[in-house]
Structure formats: structure tokens, C-alpha cells
Short mmCIF file of C-alpha atoms in Angstrom, two decimals:
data_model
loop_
_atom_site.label_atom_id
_atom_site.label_comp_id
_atom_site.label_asym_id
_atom_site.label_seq_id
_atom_site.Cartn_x
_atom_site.Cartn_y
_atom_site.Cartn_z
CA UNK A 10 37.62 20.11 -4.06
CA UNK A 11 35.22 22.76 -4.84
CA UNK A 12 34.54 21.71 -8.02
CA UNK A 13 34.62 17.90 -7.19
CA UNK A 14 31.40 19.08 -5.86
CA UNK A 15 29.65 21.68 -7.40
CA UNK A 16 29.94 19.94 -11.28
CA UNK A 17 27.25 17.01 -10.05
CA UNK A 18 24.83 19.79 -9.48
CA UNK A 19 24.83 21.27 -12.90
CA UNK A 20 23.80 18.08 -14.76
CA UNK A 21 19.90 16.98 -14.32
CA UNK A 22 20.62 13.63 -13.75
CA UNK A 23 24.10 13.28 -13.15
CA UNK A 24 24.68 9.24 -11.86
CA UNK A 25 21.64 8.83 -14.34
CA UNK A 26 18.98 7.02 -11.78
CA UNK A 27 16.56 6.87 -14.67
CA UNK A 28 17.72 3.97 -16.35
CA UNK A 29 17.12 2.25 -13.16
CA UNK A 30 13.76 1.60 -13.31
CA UNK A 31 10.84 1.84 -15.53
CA UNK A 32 7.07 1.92 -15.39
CA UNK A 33 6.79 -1.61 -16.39
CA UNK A 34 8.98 -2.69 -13.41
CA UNK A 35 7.39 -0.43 -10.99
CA UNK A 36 4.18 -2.16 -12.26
CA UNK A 37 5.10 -6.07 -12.20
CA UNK A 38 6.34 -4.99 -8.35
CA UNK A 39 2.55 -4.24 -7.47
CA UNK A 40 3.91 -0.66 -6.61
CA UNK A 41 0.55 0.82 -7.31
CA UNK A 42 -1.46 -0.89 -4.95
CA UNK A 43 -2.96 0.74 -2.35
CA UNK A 44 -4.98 -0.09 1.11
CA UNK A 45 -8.53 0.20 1.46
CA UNK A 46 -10.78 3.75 0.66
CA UNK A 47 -11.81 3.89 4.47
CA UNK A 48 -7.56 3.82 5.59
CA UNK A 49 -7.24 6.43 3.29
CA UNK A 50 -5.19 9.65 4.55
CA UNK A 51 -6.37 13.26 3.39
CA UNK A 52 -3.02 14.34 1.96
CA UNK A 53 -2.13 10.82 -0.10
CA UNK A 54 -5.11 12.46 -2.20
CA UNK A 55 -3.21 14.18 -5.22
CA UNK A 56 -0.92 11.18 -5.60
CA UNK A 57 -3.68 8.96 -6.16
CA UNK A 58 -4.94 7.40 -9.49
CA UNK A 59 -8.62 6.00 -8.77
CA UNK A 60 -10.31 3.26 -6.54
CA UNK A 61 -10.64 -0.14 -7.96
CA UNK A 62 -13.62 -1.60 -6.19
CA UNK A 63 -12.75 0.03 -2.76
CA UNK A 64 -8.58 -0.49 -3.57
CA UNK A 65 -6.83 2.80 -3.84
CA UNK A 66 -4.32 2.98 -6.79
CA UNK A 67 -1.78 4.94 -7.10
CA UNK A 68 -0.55 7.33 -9.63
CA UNK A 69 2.62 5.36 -11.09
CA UNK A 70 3.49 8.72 -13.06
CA UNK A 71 3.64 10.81 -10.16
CA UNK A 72 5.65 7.92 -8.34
CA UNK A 73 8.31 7.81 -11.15
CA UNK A 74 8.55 11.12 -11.03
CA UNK A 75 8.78 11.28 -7.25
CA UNK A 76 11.04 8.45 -7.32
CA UNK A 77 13.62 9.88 -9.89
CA UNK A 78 13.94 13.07 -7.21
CA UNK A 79 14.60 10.91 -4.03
CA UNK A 80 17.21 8.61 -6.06
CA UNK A 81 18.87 11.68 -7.54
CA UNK A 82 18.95 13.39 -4.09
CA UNK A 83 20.45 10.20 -2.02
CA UNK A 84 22.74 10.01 -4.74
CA UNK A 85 23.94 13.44 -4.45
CA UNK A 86 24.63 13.03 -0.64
CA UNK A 87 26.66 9.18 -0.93
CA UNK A 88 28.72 11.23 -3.34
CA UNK A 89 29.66 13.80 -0.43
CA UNK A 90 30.22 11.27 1.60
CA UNK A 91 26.95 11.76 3.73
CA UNK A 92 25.71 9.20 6.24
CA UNK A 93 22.39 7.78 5.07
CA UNK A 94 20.12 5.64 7.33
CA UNK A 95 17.52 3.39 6.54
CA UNK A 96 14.01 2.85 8.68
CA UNK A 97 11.35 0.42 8.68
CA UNK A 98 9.31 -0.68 11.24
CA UNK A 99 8.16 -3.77 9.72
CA UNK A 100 9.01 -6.91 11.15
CA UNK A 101 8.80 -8.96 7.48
CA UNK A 102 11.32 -6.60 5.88
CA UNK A 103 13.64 -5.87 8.85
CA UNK A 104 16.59 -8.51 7.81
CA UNK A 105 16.35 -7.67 4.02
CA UNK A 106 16.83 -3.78 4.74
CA UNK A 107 19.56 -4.39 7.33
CA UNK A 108 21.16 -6.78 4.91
CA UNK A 109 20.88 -4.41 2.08
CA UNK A 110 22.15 -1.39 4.16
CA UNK A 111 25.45 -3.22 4.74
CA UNK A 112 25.91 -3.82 1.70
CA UNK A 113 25.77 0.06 0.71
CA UNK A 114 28.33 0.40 3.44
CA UNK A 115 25.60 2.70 4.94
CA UNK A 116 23.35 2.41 8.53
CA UNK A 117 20.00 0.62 9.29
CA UNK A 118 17.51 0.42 12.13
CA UNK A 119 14.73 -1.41 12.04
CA UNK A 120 13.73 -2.03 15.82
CA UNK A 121 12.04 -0.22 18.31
CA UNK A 122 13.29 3.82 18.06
CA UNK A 123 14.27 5.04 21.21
CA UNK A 124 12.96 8.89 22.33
CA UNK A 125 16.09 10.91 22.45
CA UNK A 126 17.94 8.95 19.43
CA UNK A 127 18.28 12.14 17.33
CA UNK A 128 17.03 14.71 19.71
CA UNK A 129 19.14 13.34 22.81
CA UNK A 130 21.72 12.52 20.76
CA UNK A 131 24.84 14.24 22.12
CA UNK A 132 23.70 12.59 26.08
CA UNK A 133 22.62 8.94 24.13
CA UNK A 134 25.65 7.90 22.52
CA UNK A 135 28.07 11.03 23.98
CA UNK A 136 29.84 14.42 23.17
CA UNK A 137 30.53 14.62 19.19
CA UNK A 138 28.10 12.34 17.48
CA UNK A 139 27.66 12.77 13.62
CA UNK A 140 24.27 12.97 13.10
CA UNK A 141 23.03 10.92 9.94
CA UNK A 142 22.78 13.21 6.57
CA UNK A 143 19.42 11.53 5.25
CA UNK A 144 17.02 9.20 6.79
CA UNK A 145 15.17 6.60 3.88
CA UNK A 146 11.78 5.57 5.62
CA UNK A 147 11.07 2.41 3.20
CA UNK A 148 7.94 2.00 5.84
CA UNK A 149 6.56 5.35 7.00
CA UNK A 150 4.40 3.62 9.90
CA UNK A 151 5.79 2.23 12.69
CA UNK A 152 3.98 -0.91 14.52
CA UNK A 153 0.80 0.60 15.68
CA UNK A 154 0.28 2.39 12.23
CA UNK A 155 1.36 6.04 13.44
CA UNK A 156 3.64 8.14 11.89
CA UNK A 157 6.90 6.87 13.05
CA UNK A 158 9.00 9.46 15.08
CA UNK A 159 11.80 9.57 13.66
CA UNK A 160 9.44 11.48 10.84
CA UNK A 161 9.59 14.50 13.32
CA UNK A 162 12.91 14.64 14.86
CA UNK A 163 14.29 14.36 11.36
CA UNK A 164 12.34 17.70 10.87
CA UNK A 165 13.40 19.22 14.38
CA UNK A 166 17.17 18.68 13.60
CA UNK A 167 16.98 19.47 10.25
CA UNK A 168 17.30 16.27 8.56
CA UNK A 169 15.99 15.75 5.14
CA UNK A 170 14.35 12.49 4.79
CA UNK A 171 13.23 10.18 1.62
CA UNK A 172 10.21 8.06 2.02
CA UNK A 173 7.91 5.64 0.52
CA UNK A 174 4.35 6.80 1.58
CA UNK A 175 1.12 4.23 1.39
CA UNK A 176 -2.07 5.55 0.87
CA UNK A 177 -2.74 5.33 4.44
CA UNK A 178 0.82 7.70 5.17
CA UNK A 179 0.80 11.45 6.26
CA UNK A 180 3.36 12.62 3.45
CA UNK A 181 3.36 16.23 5.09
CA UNK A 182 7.11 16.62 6.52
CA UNK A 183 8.82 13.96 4.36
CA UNK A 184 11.19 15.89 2.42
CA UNK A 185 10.96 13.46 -0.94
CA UNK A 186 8.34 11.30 -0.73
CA UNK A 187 7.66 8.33 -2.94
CA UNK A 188 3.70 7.66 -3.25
CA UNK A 189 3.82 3.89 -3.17
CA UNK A 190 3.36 0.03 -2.23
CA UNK A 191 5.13 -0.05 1.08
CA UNK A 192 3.36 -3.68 2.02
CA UNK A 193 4.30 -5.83 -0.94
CA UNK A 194 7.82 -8.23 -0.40
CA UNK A 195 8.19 -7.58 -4.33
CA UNK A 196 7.65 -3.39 -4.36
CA UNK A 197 10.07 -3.51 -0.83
CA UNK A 198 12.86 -5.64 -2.92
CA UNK A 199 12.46 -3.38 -5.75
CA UNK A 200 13.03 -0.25 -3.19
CA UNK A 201 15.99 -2.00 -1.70
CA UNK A 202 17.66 -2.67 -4.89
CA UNK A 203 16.98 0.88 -7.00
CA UNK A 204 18.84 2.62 -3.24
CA UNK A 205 21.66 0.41 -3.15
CA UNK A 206 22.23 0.90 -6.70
CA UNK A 207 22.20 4.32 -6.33
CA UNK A 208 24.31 4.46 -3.26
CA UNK A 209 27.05 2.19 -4.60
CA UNK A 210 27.20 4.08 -8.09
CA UNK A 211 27.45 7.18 -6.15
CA UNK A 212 30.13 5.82 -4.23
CA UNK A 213 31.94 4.66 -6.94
CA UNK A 214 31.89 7.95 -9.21
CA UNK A 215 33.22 9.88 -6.18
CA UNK A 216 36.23 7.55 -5.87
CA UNK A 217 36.79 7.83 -9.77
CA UNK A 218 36.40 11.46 -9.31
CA UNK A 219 38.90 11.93 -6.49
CA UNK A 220 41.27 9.61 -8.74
CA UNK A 221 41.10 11.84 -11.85
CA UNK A 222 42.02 15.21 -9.24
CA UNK A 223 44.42 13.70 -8.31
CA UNK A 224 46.12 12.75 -11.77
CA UNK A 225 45.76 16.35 -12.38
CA UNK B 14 25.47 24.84 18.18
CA UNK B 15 22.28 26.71 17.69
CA UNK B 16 19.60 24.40 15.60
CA UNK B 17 15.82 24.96 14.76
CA UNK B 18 13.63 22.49 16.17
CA UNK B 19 10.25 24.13 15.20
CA UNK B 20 9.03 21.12 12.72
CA UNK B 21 5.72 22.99 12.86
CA UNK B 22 6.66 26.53 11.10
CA UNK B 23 7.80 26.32 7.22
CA UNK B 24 10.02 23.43 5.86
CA UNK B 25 13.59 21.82 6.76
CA UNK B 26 15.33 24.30 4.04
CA UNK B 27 13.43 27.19 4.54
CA UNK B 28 14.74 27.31 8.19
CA UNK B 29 18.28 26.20 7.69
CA UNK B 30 18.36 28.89 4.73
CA UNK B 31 17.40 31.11 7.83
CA UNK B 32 19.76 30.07 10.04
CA UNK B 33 22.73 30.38 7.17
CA UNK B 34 21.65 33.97 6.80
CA UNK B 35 22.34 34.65 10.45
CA UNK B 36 25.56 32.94 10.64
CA UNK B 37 25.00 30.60 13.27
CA UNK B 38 25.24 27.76 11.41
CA UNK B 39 28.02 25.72 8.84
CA UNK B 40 26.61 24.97 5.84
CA UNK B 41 25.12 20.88 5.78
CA UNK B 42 25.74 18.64 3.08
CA UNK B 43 22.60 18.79 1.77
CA UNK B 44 21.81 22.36 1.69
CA UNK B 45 23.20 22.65 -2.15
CA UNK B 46 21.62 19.53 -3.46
CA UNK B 47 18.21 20.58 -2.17
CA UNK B 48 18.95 24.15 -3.67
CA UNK B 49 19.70 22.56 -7.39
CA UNK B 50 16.83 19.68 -7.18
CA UNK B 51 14.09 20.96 -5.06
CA UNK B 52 11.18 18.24 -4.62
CA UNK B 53 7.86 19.12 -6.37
CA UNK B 54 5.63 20.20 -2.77
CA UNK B 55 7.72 21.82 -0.05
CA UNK B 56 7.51 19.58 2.63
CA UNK B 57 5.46 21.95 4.81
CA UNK B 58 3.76 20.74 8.25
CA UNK B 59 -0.42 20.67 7.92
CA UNK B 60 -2.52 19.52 9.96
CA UNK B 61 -4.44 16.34 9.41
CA UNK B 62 -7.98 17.75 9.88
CA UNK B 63 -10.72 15.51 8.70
CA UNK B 64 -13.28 16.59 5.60
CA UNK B 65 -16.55 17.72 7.37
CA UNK B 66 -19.95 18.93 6.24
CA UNK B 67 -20.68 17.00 2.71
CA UNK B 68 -17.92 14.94 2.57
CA UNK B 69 -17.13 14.50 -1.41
CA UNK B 70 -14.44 11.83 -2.49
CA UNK B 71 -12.68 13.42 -4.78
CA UNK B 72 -10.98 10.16 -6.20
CA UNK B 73 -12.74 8.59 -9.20
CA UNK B 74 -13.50 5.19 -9.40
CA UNK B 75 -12.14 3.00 -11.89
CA UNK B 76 -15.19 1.63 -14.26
CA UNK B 77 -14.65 -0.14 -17.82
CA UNK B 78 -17.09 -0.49 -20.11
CA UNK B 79 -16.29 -4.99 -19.68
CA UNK B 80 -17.27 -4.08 -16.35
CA UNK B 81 -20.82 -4.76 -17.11
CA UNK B 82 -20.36 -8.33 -18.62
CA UNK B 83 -18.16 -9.10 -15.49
CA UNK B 84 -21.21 -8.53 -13.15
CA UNK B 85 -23.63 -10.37 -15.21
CA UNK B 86 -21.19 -13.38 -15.48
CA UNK B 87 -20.45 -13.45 -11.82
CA UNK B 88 -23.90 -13.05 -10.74
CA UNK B 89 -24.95 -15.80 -13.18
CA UNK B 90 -21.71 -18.46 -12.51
CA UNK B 91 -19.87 -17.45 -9.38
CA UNK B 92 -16.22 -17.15 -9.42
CA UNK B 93 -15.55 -19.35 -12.49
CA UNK B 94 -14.65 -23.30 -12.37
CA UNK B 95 -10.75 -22.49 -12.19
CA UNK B 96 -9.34 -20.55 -9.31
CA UNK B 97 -7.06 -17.66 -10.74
CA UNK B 98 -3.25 -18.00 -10.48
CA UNK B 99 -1.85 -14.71 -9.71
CA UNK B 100 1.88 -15.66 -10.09
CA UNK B 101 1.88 -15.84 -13.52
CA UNK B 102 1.56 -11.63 -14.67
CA UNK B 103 -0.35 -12.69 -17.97
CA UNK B 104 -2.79 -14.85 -17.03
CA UNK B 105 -5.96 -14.83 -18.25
CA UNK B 106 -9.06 -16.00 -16.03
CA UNK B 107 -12.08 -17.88 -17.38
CA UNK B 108 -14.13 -14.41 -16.90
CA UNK B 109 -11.37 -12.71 -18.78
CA UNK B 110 -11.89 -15.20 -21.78
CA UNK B 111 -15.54 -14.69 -21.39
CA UNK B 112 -15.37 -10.75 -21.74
CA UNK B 113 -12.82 -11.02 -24.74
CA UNK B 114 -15.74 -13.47 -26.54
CA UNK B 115 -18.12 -11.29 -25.80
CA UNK B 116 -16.54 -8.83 -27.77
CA UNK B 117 -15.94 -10.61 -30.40
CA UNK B 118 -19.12 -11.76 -30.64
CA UNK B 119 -20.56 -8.04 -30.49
CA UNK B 120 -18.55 -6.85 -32.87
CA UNK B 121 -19.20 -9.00 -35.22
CA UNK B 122 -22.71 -7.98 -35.03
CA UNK B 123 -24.90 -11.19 -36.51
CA UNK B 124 -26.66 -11.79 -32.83
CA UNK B 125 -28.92 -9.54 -30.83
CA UNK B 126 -28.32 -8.04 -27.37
CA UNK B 127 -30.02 -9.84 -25.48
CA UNK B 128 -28.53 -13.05 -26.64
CA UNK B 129 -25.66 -12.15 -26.44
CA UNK B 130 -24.80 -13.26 -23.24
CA UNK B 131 -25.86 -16.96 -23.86
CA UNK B 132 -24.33 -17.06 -27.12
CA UNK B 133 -20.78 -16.49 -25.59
CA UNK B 134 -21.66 -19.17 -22.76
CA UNK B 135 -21.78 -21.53 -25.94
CA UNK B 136 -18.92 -20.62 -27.69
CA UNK B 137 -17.40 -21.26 -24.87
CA UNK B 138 -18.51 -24.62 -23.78
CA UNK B 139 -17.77 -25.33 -27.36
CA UNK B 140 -14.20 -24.17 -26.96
CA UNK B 141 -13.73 -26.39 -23.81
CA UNK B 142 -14.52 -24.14 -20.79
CA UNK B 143 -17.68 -25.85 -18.87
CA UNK B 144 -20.07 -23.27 -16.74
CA UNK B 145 -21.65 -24.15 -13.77
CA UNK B 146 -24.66 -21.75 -13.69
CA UNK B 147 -25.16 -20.38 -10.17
CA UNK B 148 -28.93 -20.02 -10.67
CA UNK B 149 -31.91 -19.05 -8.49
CA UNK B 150 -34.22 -22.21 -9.47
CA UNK B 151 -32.10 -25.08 -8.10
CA UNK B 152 -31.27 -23.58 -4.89
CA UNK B 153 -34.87 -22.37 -4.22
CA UNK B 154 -35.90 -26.32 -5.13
CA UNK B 155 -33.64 -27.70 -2.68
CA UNK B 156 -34.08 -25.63 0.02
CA UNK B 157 -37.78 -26.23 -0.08
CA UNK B 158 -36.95 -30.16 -0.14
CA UNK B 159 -34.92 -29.68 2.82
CA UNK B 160 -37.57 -27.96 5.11
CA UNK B 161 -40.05 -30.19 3.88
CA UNK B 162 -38.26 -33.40 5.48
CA UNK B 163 -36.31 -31.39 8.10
CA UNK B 164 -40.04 -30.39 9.21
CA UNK B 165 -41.08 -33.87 8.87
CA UNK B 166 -38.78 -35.38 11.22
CA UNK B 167 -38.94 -32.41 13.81
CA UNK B 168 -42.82 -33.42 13.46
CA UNK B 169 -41.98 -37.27 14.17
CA UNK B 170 -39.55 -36.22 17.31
CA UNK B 171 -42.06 -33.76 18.78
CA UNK B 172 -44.60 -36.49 19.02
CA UNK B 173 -42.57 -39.00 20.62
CA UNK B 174 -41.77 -36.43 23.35
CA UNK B 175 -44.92 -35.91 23.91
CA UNK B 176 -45.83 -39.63 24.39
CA UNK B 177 -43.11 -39.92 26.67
CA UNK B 178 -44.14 -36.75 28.56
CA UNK B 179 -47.93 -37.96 29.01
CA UNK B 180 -46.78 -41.29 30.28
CA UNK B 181 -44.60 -40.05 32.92
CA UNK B 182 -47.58 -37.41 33.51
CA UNK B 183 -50.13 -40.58 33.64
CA UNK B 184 -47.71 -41.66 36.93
CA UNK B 185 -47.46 -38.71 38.22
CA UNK B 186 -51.46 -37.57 38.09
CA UNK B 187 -51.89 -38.33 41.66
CA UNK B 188 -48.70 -36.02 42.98
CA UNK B 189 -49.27 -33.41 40.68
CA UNK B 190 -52.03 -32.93 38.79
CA UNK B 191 -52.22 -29.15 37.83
CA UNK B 192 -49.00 -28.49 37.50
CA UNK B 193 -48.83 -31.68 34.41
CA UNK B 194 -51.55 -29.69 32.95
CA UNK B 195 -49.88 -26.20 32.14
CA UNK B 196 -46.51 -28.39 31.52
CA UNK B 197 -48.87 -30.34 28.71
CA UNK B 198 -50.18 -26.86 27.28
CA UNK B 199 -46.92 -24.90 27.44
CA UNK B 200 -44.66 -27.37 24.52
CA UNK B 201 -47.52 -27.39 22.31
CA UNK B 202 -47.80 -23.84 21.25
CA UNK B 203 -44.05 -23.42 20.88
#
């Protein structure tokens, strides 16, 4: 069981998330289009190519290197068997990320966040909860373009979180952030479909694993 | 269970490592996978403080040396005759064409600068593309036209009113005599 786990972690790129995507694709999705110079945040600055007649763009090298880290890392955890869910706050994208999220076999939730959801947790839904393992924030922002909380109670109760930050984002507590499009229906169907690859090929390696122990 | 809910002081690891150390704690799921694949910045809390004093932008902006001919042709034509069709991903736009000719024509060498700029406007026109100049001259004519009769006619209404307001004056002179008078005076000036 031991060594079900630990062998993933000795490979760089064990589930091999890399062939998922390229630069090309990340360009055709309009990932490297950014929001205005003036809703520009201070810390989006390093991830940042240039500005295109006022139009941020964004670094796509940084982004594919960003984005090879968060797949690898929500890979890792569907492989332990970790509960991952996903967060948006956007209204346009709410029935393609629940959709996609069942698919996985994993949790969505996509309307208004509640105070105590992770903090409260234990009064909210009872004695005993299991706490999700990794939140994805495919849309950073929540309605009224502020950081959305679950950004901070992730960090209070030690939850690491994956996130696709626009240039108008605060990137600070996000554990993996992915510098990116996060307004785009193409760049937010590319997202969808690179996690739920990952997730189910993660999935589906740990069952082969647990097979092949048990042959032994 | 103990926990660490200071999101403010050092990073989600960094305090879970902590809290390992101590004992207090089992060890999470992700604990090893963030141990073997780190991300590249630690995601440490700062505070969003605003640049003051002489506020620099440090991001460059993205020039190309085409940029140049892409001014001059929109100044001179306006957006060009076709509207672009951003579905397609290689589409090329009728200033697009334009710049590429330009080249072309540059490179070649056989005309001078500054006729450069007409020259591709008639290679183009002779390879189909029609350019509807956006120029200063016709506009200025036009609008000059157009206050001309506009002032005309404003001229011709003014001095009907006035008729009409000195005849109804003319039957009201007995009532009001002084009053007509500064109500004559006070249109004209305006």
C-alpha cells in the first residue's frame, strides 16, 4: 500500500499531463488574453507578457509551465483517492463545470458560497464531515469581482487549491495558480477538459494499480 | 483536532509541516505530493498595496515595426471595406494584405519612401481590393455646404417669426407698448 503510493512521486510526470495540451492549443483557446491595463492587479505582474494597445497578454510559457504543475498535482491527489471540488462563480460557465465535475465522479459548486461552508463545517452539514482534498477555482472572482472566499478558508483549513488567475486576480494564497483567460467559453472548455482528463486517467491508473497488487 | 487557521503568516505547507512536527496532526493527502512537486512561488499571503510615488509600468508594450503602416492606413481609410471575421484563426484582414504589400513592395526596393504608401494602395486596387479614402477634403467640403443652407433656412424661419411677432405687436401697441419694445430687441441679438 505504501508503495502503491510513494512510486507516483518518484517519476516527474508520472500520468504524463504534458501530452495534454500544447502551446498551440492554449493559443487557438484565446488563453492569453487578458483584461484591460487599468483592471490590472499588482501581483499578475511577473506572469505577464506585454500590453497590446491597452490588452494585457499573458505569458503562455509561464502558463504551460504553471499549468503542467496544477495538472500533475490534481492528478496526484484523484490517484489517492482525494476529494477535489470545483468553483466558479460565473453564471455562463456554471452548468458546463457542474456537468463536467460529474463526470470526473468528483464535487462542484458554482452558486452563492455560504460563510461557514469550510470553516463551520462540522455545525453546517454535522459531526464527521470530510473536508474536500483540493479546491480548482476555474474563476478566481466571485460576482462582484472580489476574491472569492473560499480563496481564504481554503488557506485557514489548510486546503491546497489550483486556480486559473486573470490579470485582474490576486494570485497570492492560491497554492498552483494558472496565469490565464478565465472569461473566454473556449479557454473555460479547454480548462474543463485538460482536469477531467486528468482526473479520470488518474482514476483509472489507481484501479490498474490496485489490480496488479493484488495479482501479486 | 487542532488546525492552523492563520492564512496570514507563511504558506499552507509551511504550517502543516509545523503542525506534523508537533504531533498534533495525521498526515493529509497532499502533504507528500506538495513535498515532491513544489509550485514555482510559495503561495505566501502579501498585501495588495498600491504602487505610489512615480508609478512606472513595468510591462512593455507590444510594438512591431508593421505597426507604423497600420496607423497610416487607418488614419487614411478607416477600418477597411470588409468587416474582419474572427472565427476563422487564419484570416487575413484587408489591412493585413496591405502591410504584407507593403513589404513586398519595400523590399523590392525600385520605389521611394514616400511613395510607397500610394504605390501599395494601387497594387491593390489592381489586385481587386477597392479603398475608400477617409480624407480631410471631402468632409471639410460638406460640412461647409451644410452650414451654408442649414444657416440659410434658420435665416428664412427667423424672419417669418419676426413678421408674425410685429403683427401681433402692431395689435397689441395700445395695451402694451414698452413692454413689445424690449420683447422686439431681446430675439434679435440672440
Amino acid at each position: 500500500d505504501d508503495k502503491l503510493l510513494s512510486e507516483p512521486l518518484s517519476h516527474p510526470d508520472f500520468f504524463n499531463v504534458k501530452e495534454l495540451f500544447s502551446l498551440k492549443d492554449l493559443f487557438d483557446a484565446r488563453v492569453h488574453l487578458g483584461h484591460k491595463k487599468g483592471c490590472r492587479h499588482r501581483f499578475m505582474e511577473p506572469y505577464i507578457f506585454g500590453c497590446r494597445l491597452d490588452q494585457d497578454i499573458i505569458d503562455l510559457d509561464q502558463t504551460m509551465q504553471h499549468l503542467q504543475l496544477a495538472l500533475n498535482f490534481t492528478a496526484h491527489i484523484a490517484y489517492r483517492k482525494g476529494i477535489i471540488l470545483f468553483i466558479s462563480r460565473k453564471r455562463q460557465f456554471c452548468h458546463l463545470i457542474e456537468s463536467t465535475a460529474r463526470e470526473c465522479g468528483e464535487y462542484a459548486h458554482t452558486r452563492y458560497w455560504q460563510g461557514g461552508l469550510l470553516t463551520n463545517a462540522h455545525i453546517q452539514f454535522g459531526p464527521g464531515v470530510r473536508l474536500p482534498d483540493l479546491l480548482i477555482f476555474l474563476n478566481s472572482l466571485n460576482n462582484v469581482f472580489e476574491p472569492h472566499v473560499a480563496i481564504r478558508d481554503a488557506a485557514k483549513m489548510n486546503i491546497p487549491t489550483v486556480g486559473v488567475v486573470d490579470t485582474n486576480c490576486n494570485p497570492c494564497l492560491i497554492t498552483y495558480p494558472i496565469p490565464g483567460n478565465d472569461d473566454s467559453p473556449t479557454a473555460m472548455e479547454l480548462y474543463c477538459k485538460l482536469f477531467r482528463m486528468t482526473i479520470i486517467r488518474a482514476k483509472d491508473k489507481r484501479r490498474q494499480s490496485e489490480v496488479f497488487s493484488e495479482l501479486r | 483536532m487542532a488546525g492552523n487557521r492563520m492564512q496570514k503568516i507563511g504558506s499552507v505547507f509551511s504550517r502543516t509541516r509545523n503542525l506534523l512536527r508537533i504531533g498534533v496532526i495525521k498526515k493529509p493527502l497532499w502533504f507528500d505530493v506538495y513535498a515532491a512537486f513544489p509550485p514555482l512561488r510559495e503561495p505566501v499571503y502579501r498585501v495588495p498595496r498600491p504602487r505610489y510615488g512615480k508609478v512606472k509600468d513595468v510591462i512593455r508594450p507590444i510594438l512591431y515595426q508593421e505597426d507604423e503602416v497600420r496607423a497610416k492606413f487607418y488614419k487614411v481609410y478607416g477600418s477597411g471595406p470588409r468587416p474582419f471575421n474572427l472565427s476563422q484563426s487564419n484570416y487575413k484582414s484587408t489591412c493585413q494584405r496591405f502591410v504584407e504589400k507593403f513589404n513586398e513592395l519595400k523590399e523590392e526596393g525600385k520605389i521611394e519612401e514616400e511613395k510607397l504608401f500610394e504605390e501599395t494602395g494601387k497594387a491593390l486596387l489592381a489586385s481587386g481590393i477597392i479603398l475608400q479614402r477617409r480624407g480631410t477634403d471631402k468632409v471639410a467640403q460638406e460640412d461647409h455646404q451644410g452650414v451654408e443652407t442649414r444657416g440659410s433656412v434658420l435665416h428664412l424661419q427667423l424672419q417669418t417669426v419676426l413678421e408674425e411677432m410685429q403683427g401681433k405687436k402692431k395689435d397689441q401697441e395700445e395695451q402694451t407698448p414698452e413692454l413689445a419694445e424690449t420683447q422686439k430687441e431681446n430675439p434679435l441679438p440672440s
